[in-house]
Short mmCIF file of C-alpha atoms in Angstrom, two decimals:
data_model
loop_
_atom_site.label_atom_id
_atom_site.label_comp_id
_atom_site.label_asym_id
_atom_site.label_seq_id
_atom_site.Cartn_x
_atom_site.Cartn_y
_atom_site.Cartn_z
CA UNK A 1 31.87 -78.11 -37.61
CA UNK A 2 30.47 -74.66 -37.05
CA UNK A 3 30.86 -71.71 -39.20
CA UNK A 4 33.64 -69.76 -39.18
CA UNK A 5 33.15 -66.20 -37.27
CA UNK A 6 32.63 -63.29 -39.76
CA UNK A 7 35.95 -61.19 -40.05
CA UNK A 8 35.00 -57.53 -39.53
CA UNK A 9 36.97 -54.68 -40.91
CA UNK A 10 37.23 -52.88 -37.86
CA UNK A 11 40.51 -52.57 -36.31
CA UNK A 12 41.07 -52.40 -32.47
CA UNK A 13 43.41 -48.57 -31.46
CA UNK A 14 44.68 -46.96 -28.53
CA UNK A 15 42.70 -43.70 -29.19
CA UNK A 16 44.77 -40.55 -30.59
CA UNK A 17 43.53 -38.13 -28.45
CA UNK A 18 45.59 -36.84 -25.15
CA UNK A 19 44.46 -38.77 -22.51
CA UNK A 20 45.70 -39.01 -18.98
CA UNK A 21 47.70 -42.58 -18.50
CA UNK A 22 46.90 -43.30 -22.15
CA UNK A 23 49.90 -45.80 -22.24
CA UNK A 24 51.64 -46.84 -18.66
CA UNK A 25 53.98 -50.13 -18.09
CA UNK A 26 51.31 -52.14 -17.08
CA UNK A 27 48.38 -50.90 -19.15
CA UNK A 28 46.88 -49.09 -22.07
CA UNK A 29 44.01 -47.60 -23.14
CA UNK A 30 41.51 -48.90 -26.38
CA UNK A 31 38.76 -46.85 -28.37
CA UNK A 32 35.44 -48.89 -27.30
CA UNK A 33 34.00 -49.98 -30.55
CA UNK A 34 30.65 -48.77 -30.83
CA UNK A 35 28.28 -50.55 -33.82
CA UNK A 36 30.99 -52.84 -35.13
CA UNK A 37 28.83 -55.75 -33.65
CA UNK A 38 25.23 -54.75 -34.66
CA UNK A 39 23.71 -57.40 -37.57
CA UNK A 40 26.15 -60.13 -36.04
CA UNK A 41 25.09 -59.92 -32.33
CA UNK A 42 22.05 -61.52 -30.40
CA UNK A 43 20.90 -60.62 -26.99
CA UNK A 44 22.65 -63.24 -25.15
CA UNK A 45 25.97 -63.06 -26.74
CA UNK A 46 29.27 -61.40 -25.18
CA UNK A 47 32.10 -59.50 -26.64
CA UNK A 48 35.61 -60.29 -25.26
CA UNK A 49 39.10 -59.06 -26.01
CA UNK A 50 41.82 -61.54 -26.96
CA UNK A 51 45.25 -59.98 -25.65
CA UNK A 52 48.11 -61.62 -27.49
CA UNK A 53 51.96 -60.66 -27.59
CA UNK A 54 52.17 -59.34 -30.97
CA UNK A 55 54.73 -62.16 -32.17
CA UNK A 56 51.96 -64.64 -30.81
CA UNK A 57 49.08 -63.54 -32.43
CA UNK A 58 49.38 -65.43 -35.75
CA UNK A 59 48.76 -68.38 -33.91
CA UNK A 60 46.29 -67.71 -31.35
CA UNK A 61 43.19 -69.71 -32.07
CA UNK A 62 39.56 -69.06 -30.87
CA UNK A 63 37.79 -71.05 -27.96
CA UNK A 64 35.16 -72.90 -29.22
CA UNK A 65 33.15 -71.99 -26.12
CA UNK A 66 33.33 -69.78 -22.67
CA UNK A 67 34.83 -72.68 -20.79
CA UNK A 68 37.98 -72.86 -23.47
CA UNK A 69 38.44 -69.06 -23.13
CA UNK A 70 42.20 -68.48 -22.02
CA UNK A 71 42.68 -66.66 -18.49
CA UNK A 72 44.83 -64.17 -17.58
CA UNK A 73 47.23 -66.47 -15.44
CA UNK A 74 48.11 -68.16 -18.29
CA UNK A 75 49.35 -65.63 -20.27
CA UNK A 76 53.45 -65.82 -19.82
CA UNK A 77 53.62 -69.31 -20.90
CA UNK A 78 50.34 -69.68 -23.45
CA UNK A 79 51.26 -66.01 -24.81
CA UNK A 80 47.83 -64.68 -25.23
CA UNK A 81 44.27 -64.26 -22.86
CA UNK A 82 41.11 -63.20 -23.47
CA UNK A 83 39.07 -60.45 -20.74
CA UNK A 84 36.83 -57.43 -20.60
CA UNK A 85 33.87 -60.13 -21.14
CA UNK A 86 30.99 -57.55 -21.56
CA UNK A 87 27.17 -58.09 -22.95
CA UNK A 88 26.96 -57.12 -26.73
CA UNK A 89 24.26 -54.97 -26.44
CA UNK A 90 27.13 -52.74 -24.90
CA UNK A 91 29.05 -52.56 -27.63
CA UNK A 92 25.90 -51.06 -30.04
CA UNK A 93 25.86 -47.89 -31.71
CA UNK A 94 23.43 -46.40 -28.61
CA UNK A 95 24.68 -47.73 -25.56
CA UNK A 96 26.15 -45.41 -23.22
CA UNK A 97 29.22 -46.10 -21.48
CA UNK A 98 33.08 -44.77 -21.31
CA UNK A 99 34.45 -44.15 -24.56
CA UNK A 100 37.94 -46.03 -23.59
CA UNK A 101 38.30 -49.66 -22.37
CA UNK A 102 41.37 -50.42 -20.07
CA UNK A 103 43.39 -53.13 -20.96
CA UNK A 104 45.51 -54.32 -17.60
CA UNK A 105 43.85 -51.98 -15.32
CA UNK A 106 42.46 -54.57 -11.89
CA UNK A 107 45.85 -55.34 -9.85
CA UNK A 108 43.56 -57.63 -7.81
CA UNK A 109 44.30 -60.49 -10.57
CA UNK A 110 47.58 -61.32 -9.11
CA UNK A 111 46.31 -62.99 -6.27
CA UNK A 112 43.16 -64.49 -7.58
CA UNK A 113 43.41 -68.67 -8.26
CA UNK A 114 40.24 -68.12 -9.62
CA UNK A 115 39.35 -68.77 -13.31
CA UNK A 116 37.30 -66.38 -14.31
CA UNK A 117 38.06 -63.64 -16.45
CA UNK A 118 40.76 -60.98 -15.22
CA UNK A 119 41.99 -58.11 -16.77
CA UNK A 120 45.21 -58.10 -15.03
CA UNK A 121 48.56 -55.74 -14.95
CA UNK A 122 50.26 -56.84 -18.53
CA UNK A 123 53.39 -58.37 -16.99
CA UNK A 124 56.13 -56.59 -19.96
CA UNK A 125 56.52 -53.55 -22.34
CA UNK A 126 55.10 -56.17 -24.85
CA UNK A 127 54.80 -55.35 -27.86
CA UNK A 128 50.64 -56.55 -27.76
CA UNK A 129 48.17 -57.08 -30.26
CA UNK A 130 44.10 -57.07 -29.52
CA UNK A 131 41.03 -58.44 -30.88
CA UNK A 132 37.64 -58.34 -30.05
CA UNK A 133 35.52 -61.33 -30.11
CA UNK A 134 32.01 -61.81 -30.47
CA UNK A 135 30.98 -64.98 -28.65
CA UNK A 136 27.12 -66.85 -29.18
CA UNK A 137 26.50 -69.48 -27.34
CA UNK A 138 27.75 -72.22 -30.06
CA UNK A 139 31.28 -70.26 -30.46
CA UNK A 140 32.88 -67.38 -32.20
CA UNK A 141 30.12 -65.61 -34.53
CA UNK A 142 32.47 -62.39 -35.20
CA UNK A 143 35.72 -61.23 -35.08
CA UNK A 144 37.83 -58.04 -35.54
CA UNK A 145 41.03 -57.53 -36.79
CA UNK A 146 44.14 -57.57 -34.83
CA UNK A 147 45.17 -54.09 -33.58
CA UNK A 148 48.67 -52.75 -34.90
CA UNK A 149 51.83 -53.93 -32.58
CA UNK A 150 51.44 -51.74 -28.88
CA UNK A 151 54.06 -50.79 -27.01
CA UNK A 152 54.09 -50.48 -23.23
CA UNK A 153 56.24 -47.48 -21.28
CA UNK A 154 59.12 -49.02 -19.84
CA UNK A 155 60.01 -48.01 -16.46
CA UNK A 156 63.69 -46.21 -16.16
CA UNK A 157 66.53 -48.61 -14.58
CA UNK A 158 67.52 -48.03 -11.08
CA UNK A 159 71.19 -48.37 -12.89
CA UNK A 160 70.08 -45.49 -14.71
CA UNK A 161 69.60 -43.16 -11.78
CA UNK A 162 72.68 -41.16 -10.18
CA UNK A 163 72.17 -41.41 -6.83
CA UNK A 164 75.19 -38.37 -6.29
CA UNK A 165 73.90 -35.08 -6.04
CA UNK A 166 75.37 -33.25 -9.18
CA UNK A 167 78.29 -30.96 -8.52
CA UNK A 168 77.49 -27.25 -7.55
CA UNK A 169 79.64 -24.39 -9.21
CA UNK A 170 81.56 -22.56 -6.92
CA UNK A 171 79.66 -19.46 -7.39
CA UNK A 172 76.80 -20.96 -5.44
CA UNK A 173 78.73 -21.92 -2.85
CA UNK A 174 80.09 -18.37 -2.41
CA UNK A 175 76.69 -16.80 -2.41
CA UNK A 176 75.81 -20.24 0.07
CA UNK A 177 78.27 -18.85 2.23
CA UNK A 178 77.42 -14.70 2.29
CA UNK A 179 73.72 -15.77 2.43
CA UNK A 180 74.17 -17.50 5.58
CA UNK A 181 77.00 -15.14 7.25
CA UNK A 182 74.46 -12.40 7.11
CA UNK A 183 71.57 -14.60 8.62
CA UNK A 184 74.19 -14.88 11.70
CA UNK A 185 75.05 -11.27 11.76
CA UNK A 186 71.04 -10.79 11.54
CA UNK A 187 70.08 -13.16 14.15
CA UNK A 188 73.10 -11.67 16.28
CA UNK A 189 71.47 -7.91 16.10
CA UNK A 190 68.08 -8.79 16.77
CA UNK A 191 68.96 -10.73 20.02
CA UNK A 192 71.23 -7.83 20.73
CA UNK A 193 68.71 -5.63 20.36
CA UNK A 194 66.14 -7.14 22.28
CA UNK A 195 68.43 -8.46 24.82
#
């Protein structure tokens, strides 16, 4: 049996800074770990994030290789996926590279039969918990921790929506009314005028 990946301290977080979309219904934004991986990581191994509804996660269980990795399709009935595959070396104190990862962000998944790995629109508010994974080419050789419980933006019912214009006080309707009495009188004059 192969070792068991080393459990690193670092925990995954949608970063606390303002940031445009930061949260939407179908995606959310993650601090990119920089250095967490250096010491554990060769050049030929890949980082991925497992994506897990948060009452899921306890059970979610590593792939022992790339081919067991669960894809995005999957995810309403197996509860979890893994995406974002990216080279290690990424991931090191000195790479450059966007400071944010988006989780849910390519809408071309939906239509892919494809296996390989998408990071497709997350298909409910959630709640979702994330790990990275550090993957060698025997297995798992490092793991975070799972990220606190994240919550999607739900969109507002159309239920919730009055589709009546709200009632206007009868003040405006008076000044309505002078407003556009005078614009007749107005228009009246001028043709008058240059008639």
């Amino acid at each position: 049996l192969p070792a068991p990946p080393a459990r690193l301290p670092y925990v995954p977080h949608v970063p606390p800074t303002a940031l445009l979309g930061k949260v939407t219904a179908t995606t959310f934004a993650l601090e990119r770990p920089r250095g967490v991986f250096d010491g554990h990581a060769d050049a030929s191994d890949a980082v991925w994030l497992a994506v897990a509804f948060a009452n899921a996660s306890a059970t979610f269980r590593n792939p022992r290789s790339r081919a067991d990795v669960p894809p995005y399709k999957q995810l309403p009935t197996a509860r979890s996926y893994m995406t974002l595959e990216t080279a290690a070396a990424a991931y090191s104190c000195s790479a450059p590279g966007p400071p944010v990862l988006r989780v849910g962000g390519d809408t071309a998944c939906r239509d892919q039969g494809r296996q390989d790995p998408c990071n497709g629109p997350l298909p409910s508010p959630g709640p979702y918990r994330v790990k990275f994974l550090l993957m060698g080419c025997r297995g798992p050789k490092a793991e975070t921790r799972w990220s606190e419980p994240i919550l999607l933006r739900r969109a507002a019912s159309p239920s919730t929506i009055d589709p009546a214009p709200t009632r206007r006080g009868s003040d405006v309707v008076v000044m309505a009314s002078i407003l556009a009495s005078l614009g007749a009188a107005l228009a009246t004059a001028v043709l008058g005028a240059l008639g």
